[in-house]
Short mmCIF file of C-alpha atoms in Angstrom, two decimals:
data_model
loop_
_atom_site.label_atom_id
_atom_site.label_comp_id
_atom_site.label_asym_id
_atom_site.label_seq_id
_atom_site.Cartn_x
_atom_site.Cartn_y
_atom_site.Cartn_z
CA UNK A 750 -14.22 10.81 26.84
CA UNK A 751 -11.44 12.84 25.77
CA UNK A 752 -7.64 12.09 25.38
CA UNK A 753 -6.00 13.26 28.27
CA UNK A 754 -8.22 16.55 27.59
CA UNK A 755 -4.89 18.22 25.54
CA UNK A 756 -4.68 20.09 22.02
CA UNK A 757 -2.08 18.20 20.98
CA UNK A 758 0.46 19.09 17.60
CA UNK A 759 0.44 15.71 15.26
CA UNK A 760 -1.40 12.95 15.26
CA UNK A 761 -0.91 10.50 12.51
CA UNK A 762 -3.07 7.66 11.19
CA UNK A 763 -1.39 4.55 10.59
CA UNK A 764 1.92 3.22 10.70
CA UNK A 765 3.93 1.39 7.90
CA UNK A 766 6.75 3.62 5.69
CA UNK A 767 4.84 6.91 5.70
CA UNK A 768 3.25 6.77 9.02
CA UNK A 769 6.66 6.02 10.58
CA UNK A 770 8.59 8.26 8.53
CA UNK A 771 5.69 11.46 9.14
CA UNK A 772 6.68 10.57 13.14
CA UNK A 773 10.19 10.84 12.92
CA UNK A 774 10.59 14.15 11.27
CA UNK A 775 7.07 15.31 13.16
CA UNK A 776 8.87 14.56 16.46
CA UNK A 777 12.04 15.85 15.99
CA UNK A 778 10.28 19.09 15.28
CA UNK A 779 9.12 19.10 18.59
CA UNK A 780 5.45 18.22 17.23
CA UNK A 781 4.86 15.26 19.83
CA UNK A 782 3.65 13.12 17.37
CA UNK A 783 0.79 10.48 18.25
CA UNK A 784 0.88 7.79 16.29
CA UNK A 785 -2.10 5.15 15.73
CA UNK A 786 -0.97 1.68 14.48
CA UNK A 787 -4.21 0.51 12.79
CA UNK A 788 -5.48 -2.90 11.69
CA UNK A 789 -1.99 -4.18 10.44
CA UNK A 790 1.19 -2.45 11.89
CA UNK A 791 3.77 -1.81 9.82
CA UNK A 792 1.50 -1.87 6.63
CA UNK A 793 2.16 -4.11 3.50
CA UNK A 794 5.77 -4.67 4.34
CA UNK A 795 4.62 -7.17 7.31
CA UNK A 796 4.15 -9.29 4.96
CA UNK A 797 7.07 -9.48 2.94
CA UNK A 798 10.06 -11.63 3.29
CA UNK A 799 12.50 -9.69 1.89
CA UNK A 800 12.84 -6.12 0.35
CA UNK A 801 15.88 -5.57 -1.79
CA UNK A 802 15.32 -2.35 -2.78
CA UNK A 803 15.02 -0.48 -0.20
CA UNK A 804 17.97 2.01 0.37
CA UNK A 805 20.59 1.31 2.52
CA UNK A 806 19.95 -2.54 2.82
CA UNK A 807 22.82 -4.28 0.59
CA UNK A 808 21.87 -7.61 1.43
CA UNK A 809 18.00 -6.48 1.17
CA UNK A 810 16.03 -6.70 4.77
CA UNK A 811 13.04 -8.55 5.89
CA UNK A 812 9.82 -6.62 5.63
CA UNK A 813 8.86 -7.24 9.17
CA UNK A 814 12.02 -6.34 10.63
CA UNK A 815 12.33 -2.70 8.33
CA UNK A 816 8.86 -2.41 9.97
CA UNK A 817 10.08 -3.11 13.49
CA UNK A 818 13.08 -0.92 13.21
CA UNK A 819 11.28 1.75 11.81
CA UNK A 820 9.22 1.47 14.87
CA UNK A 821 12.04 1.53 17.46
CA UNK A 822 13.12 4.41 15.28
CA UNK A 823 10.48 6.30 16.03
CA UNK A 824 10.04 5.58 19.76
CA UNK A 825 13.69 6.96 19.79
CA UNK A 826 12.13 10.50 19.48
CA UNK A 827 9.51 9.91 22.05
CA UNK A 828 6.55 8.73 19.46
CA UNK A 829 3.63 7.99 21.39
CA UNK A 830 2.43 4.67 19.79
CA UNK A 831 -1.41 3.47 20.31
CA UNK A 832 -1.77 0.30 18.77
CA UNK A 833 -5.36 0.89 17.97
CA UNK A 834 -7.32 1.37 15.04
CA UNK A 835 -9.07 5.39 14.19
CA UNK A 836 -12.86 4.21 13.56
CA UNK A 837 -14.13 7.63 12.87
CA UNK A 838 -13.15 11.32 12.28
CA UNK A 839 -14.33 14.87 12.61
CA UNK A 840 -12.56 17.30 10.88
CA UNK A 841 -12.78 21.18 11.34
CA UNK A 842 -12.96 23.56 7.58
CA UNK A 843 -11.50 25.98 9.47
CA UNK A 844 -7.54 27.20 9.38
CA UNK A 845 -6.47 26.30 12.80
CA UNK A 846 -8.79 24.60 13.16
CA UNK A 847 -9.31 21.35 16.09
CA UNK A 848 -9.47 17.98 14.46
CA UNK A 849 -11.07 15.33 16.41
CA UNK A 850 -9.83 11.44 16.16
CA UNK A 851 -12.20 8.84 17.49
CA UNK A 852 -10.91 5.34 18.21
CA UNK A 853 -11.62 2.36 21.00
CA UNK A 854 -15.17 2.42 22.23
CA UNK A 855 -15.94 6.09 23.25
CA UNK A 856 -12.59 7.75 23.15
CA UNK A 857 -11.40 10.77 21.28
CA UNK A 858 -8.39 12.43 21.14
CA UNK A 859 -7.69 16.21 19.58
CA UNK A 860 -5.30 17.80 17.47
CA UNK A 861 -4.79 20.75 15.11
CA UNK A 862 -2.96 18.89 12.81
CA UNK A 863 -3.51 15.27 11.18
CA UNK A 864 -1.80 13.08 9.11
CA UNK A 865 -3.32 10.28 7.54
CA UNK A 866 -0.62 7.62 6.56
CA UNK A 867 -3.36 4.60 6.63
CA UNK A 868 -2.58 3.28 3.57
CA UNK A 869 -3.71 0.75 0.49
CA UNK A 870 -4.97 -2.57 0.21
CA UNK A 871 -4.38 -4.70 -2.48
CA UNK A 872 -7.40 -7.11 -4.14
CA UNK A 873 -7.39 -10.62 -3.56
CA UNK A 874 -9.10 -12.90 -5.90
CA UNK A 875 -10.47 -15.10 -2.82
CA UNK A 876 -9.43 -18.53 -3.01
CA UNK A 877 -7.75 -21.15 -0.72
CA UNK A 878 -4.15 -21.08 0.14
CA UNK A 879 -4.10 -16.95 -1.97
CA UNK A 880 -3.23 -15.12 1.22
CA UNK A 881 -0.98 -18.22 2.85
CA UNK A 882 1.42 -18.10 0.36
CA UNK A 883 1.58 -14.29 0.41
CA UNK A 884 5.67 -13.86 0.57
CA UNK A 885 5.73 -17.54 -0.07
CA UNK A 886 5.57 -17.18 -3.79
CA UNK A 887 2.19 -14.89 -3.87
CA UNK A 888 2.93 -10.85 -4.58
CA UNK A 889 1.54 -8.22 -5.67
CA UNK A 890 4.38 -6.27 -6.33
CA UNK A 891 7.11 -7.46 -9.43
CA UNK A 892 9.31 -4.19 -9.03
CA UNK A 893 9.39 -5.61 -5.44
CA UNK A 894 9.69 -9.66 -5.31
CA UNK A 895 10.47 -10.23 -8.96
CA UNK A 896 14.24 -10.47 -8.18
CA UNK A 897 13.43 -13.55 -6.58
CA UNK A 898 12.21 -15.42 -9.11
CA UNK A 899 15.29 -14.95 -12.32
CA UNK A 900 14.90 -17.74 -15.18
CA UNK A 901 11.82 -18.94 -13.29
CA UNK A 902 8.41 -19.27 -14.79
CA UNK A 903 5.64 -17.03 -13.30
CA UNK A 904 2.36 -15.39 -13.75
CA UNK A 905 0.32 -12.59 -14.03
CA UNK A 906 -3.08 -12.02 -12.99
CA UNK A 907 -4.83 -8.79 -14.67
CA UNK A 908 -5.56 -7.31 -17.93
CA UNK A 909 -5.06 -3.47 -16.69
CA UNK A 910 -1.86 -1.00 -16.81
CA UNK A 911 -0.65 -2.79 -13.99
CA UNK A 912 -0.57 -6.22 -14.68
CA UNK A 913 0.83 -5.31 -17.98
CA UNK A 914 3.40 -3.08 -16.50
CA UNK A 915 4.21 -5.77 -13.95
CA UNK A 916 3.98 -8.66 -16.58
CA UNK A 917 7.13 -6.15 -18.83
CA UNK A 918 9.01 -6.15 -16.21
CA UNK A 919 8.84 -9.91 -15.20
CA UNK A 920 9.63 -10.75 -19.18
CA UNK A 921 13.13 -9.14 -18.58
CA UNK A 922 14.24 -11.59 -15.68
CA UNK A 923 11.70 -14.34 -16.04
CA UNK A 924 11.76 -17.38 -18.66
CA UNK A 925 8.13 -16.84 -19.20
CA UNK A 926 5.69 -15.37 -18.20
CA UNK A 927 1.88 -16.28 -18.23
CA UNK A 928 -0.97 -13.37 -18.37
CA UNK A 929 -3.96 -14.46 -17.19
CA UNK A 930 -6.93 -12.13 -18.00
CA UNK A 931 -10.29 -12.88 -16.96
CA UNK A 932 -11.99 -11.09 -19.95
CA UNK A 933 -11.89 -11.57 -23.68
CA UNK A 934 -9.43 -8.74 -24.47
CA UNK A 935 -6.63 -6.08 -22.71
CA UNK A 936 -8.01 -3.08 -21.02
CA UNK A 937 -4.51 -1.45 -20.69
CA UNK A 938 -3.41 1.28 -22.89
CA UNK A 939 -2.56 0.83 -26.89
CA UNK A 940 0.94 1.17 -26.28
CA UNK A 941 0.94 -1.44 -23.07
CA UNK A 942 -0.76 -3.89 -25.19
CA UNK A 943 1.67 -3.23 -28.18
CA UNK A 944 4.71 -3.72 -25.79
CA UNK A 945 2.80 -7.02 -24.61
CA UNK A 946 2.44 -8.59 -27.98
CA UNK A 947 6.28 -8.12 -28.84
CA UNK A 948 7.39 -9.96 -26.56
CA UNK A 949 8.06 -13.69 -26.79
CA UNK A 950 8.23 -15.33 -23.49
CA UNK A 951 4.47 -13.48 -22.31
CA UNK A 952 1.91 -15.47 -22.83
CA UNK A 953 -1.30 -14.44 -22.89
CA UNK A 954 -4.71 -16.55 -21.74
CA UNK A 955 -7.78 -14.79 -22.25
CA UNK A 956 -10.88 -16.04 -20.70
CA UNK A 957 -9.35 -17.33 -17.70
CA UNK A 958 -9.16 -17.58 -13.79
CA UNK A 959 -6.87 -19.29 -11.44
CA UNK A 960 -8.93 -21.29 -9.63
CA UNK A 961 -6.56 -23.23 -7.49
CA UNK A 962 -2.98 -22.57 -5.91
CA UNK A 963 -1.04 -25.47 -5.28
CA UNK A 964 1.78 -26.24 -3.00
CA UNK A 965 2.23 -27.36 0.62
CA UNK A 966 4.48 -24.77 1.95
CA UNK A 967 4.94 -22.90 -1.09
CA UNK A 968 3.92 -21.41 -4.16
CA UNK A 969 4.28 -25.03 -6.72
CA UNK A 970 1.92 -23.87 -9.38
CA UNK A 971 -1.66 -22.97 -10.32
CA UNK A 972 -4.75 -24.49 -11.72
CA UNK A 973 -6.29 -22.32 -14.46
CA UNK A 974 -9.86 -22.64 -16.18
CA UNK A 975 -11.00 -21.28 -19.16
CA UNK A 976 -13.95 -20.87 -18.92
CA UNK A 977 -14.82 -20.39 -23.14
CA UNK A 978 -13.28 -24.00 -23.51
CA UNK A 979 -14.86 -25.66 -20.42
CA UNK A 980 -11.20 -26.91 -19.80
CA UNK A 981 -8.46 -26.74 -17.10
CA UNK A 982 -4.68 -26.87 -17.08
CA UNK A 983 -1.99 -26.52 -14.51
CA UNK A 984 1.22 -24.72 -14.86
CA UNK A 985 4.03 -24.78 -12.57
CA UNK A 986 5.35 -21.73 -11.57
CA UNK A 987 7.45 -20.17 -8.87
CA UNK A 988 5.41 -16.72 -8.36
CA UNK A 989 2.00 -15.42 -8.78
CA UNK A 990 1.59 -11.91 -9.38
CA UNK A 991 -2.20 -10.51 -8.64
CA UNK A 992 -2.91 -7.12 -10.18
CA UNK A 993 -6.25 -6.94 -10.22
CA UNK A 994 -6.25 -3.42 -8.10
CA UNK A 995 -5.67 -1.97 -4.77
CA UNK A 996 -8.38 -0.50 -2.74
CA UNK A 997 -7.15 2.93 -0.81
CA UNK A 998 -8.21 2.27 3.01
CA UNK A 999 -10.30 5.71 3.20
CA UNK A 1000 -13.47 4.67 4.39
CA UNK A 1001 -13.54 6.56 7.59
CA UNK A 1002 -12.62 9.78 5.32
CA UNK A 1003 -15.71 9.79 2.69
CA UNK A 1004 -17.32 12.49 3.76
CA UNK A 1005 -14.72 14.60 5.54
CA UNK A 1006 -11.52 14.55 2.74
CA UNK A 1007 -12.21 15.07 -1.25
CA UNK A 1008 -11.31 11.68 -2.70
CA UNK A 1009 -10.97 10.77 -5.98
CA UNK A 1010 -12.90 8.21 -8.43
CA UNK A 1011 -11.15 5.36 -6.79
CA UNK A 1012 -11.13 6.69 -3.19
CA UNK A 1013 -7.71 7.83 -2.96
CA UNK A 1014 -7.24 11.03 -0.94
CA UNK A 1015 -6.75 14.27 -3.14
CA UNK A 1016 -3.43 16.03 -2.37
CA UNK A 1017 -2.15 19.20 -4.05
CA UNK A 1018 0.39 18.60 -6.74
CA UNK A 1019 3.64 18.51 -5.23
CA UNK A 1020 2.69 18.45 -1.52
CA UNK A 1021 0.66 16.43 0.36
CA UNK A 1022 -2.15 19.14 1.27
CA UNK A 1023 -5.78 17.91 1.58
CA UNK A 1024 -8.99 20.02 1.13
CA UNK A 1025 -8.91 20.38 4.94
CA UNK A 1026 -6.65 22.92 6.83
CA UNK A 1027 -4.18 21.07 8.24
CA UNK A 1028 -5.12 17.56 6.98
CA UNK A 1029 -2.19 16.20 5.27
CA UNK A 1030 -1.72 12.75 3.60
CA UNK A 1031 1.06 10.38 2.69
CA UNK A 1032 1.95 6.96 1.26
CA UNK A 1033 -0.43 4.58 -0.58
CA UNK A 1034 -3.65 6.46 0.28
CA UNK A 1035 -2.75 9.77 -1.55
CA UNK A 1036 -1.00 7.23 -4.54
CA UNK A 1037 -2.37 4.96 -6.51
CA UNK A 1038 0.64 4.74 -8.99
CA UNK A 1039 3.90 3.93 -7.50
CA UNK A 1040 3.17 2.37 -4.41
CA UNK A 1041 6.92 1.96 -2.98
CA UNK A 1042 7.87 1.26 0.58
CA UNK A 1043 10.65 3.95 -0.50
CA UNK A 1044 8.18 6.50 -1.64
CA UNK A 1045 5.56 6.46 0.44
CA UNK A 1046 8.65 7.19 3.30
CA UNK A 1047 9.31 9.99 1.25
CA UNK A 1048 5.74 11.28 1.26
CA UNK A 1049 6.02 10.73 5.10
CA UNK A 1050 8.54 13.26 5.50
CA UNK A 1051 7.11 16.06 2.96
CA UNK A 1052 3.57 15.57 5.29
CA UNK A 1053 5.85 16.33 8.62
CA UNK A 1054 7.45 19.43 6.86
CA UNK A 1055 4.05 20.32 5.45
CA UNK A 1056 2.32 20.32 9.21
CA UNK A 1057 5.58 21.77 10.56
CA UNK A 1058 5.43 24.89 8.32
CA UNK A 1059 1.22 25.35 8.65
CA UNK A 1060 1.59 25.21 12.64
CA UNK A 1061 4.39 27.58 12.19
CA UNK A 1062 1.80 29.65 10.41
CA UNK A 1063 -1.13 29.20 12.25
CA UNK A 1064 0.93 30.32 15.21
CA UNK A 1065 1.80 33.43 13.36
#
């Protein structure tokens, strides 16, 4: 069953930063943007208390509200929101081509242009009380949530570019900072690793997993086995950093968009151009290194302008 049987302009894939952002610009372009919430509206930020660097906040924002005003922001241009989930997609090879977006049970809805905004997932490790506590202590963002946690002690999980990065940047506000890395050595980069081992409030524990989170309400501290030794130890902390990976949510685009080794979506440098005529991508599933609310926003916008000028073209 079709969508209203219509050719419509724009529809985007997900909400959060970049799907919100791709609507606002899409729609005051006159594109009549369609916009499909997914499995978690408002993306990553739902979950976050605050967000203090996010521009034009001075007193930083909760996530959830951003989210909702972004939302409402939206709507203001006469968004059409479906607060559904895209389970599958067809998408045409051919320049002007009709795109077709299946969600719900049988429905489908078409559209020259798409823009996929649905996003990243981080990895949990999978034990009790891990996604609880998420804002409540758990992150998986320092640049983001680090603030929060100034001459506190805190910990990394991860022995990658990331959780060394993030680990770097905790050791400038943090009193110390524990690195917990499952394996027997650092599979970051020489100079990550060199950084690591000059600095004296990181400490590193090879050969280790958290294997309990304690607290009631909160983030209290975390139980950590080593699994060499055979023995256990807690450590009280205020924040537990997990950067053990993100997974891009591209499933439903395997074998219609060229991904990349990790599945994010393949944009042209500089743009946000798939391998399919007027595909476009933006946020977290097109970036797999900065991951900002900020960012993927901006990515938002280029996707709009990028859909904007192809129409114009296609029209031509």
């Amino acid at each position: 069953m079709l969508f209203k049987k219509k050719i419509h302009n724009c529809v985007i894939i997900g909400s959060g930063p970049s799907g919100y952002s791709a609507a606002i610009y899409a729609a005051r372009a006159d594109m009549n943007p369609i916009l499909f919430t997914g499995f978690q509206p408002g993306g990553q930020l739902t979950t976050t208390t605050s967000v203090d660097n996010y521009l034009g906040f001075p007193e930083g924002v909760n996530g959830n509200d951003l989210m909702k005003n972004c939302k409402k922001q939206a709507e203001r241009f006469n968004t059409k929101i479906i607060n559904q989930s895209v389970n599958h997609v067809i998408l045409s090879n051919k320049k002007g081509g009709i795109h077709r977006i299946f969600f719900s049970t049988e429905k489908c809805i078409e559209s020259k242009g798409v823009i996929v905004a649905t996003g990243s997932r981080p990895k949990f490790l999978e034990i009790d009380k891990e996604k609880q506590f998420i804002g409540l202590g758990i992150s998986f963002c320092a640049t983001c949530d680090g603030f929060f946690h100034k001459e506190k002690n805190v910990a990394v999980v991860g022995g990658g570019d990331t959780a060394l990065e993030e680990a770097i940047f905790l050791a400038k506000i943090c009193k110390i900072v524990y690195l917990i890395v499952r394996k027997t050595n650092l599979k970051a980069s020489k100079i990550l690793q060199n950084r690591i081992l000059r600095n004296n409030n990181i400490n590193i524990l090879f050969c280790s997993n958290v294997t309990e989170i304690i607290g009631d309400n909160f983030l209290e501290g975390i139980k950590i086995f080593n699994y060499k030794t055979k023995t256990s130890r807690t450590v009280l902390i205020s924040g537990l950093f997990i950067a053990i990976g993100h997974v891009p949510n591209t499933e439903i685009f395997k074998n219609e968009l060229d991904l990349d080794e990790k599945g994010y979506i393949i944009v042209q440098k500089g743009k946000t151009i798939t391998s399919k005529p007027g595909v476009f991508a933006a946020g977290d599933v097109q970036d797999s290194n900065y991951r900002q609310a900020i960012t993927s926003a901006g990515t938002g916008c280029m996707a709009a302008l990028d859909l904007e000028k192809y129409l114009y073209v296609c029209v031509e």
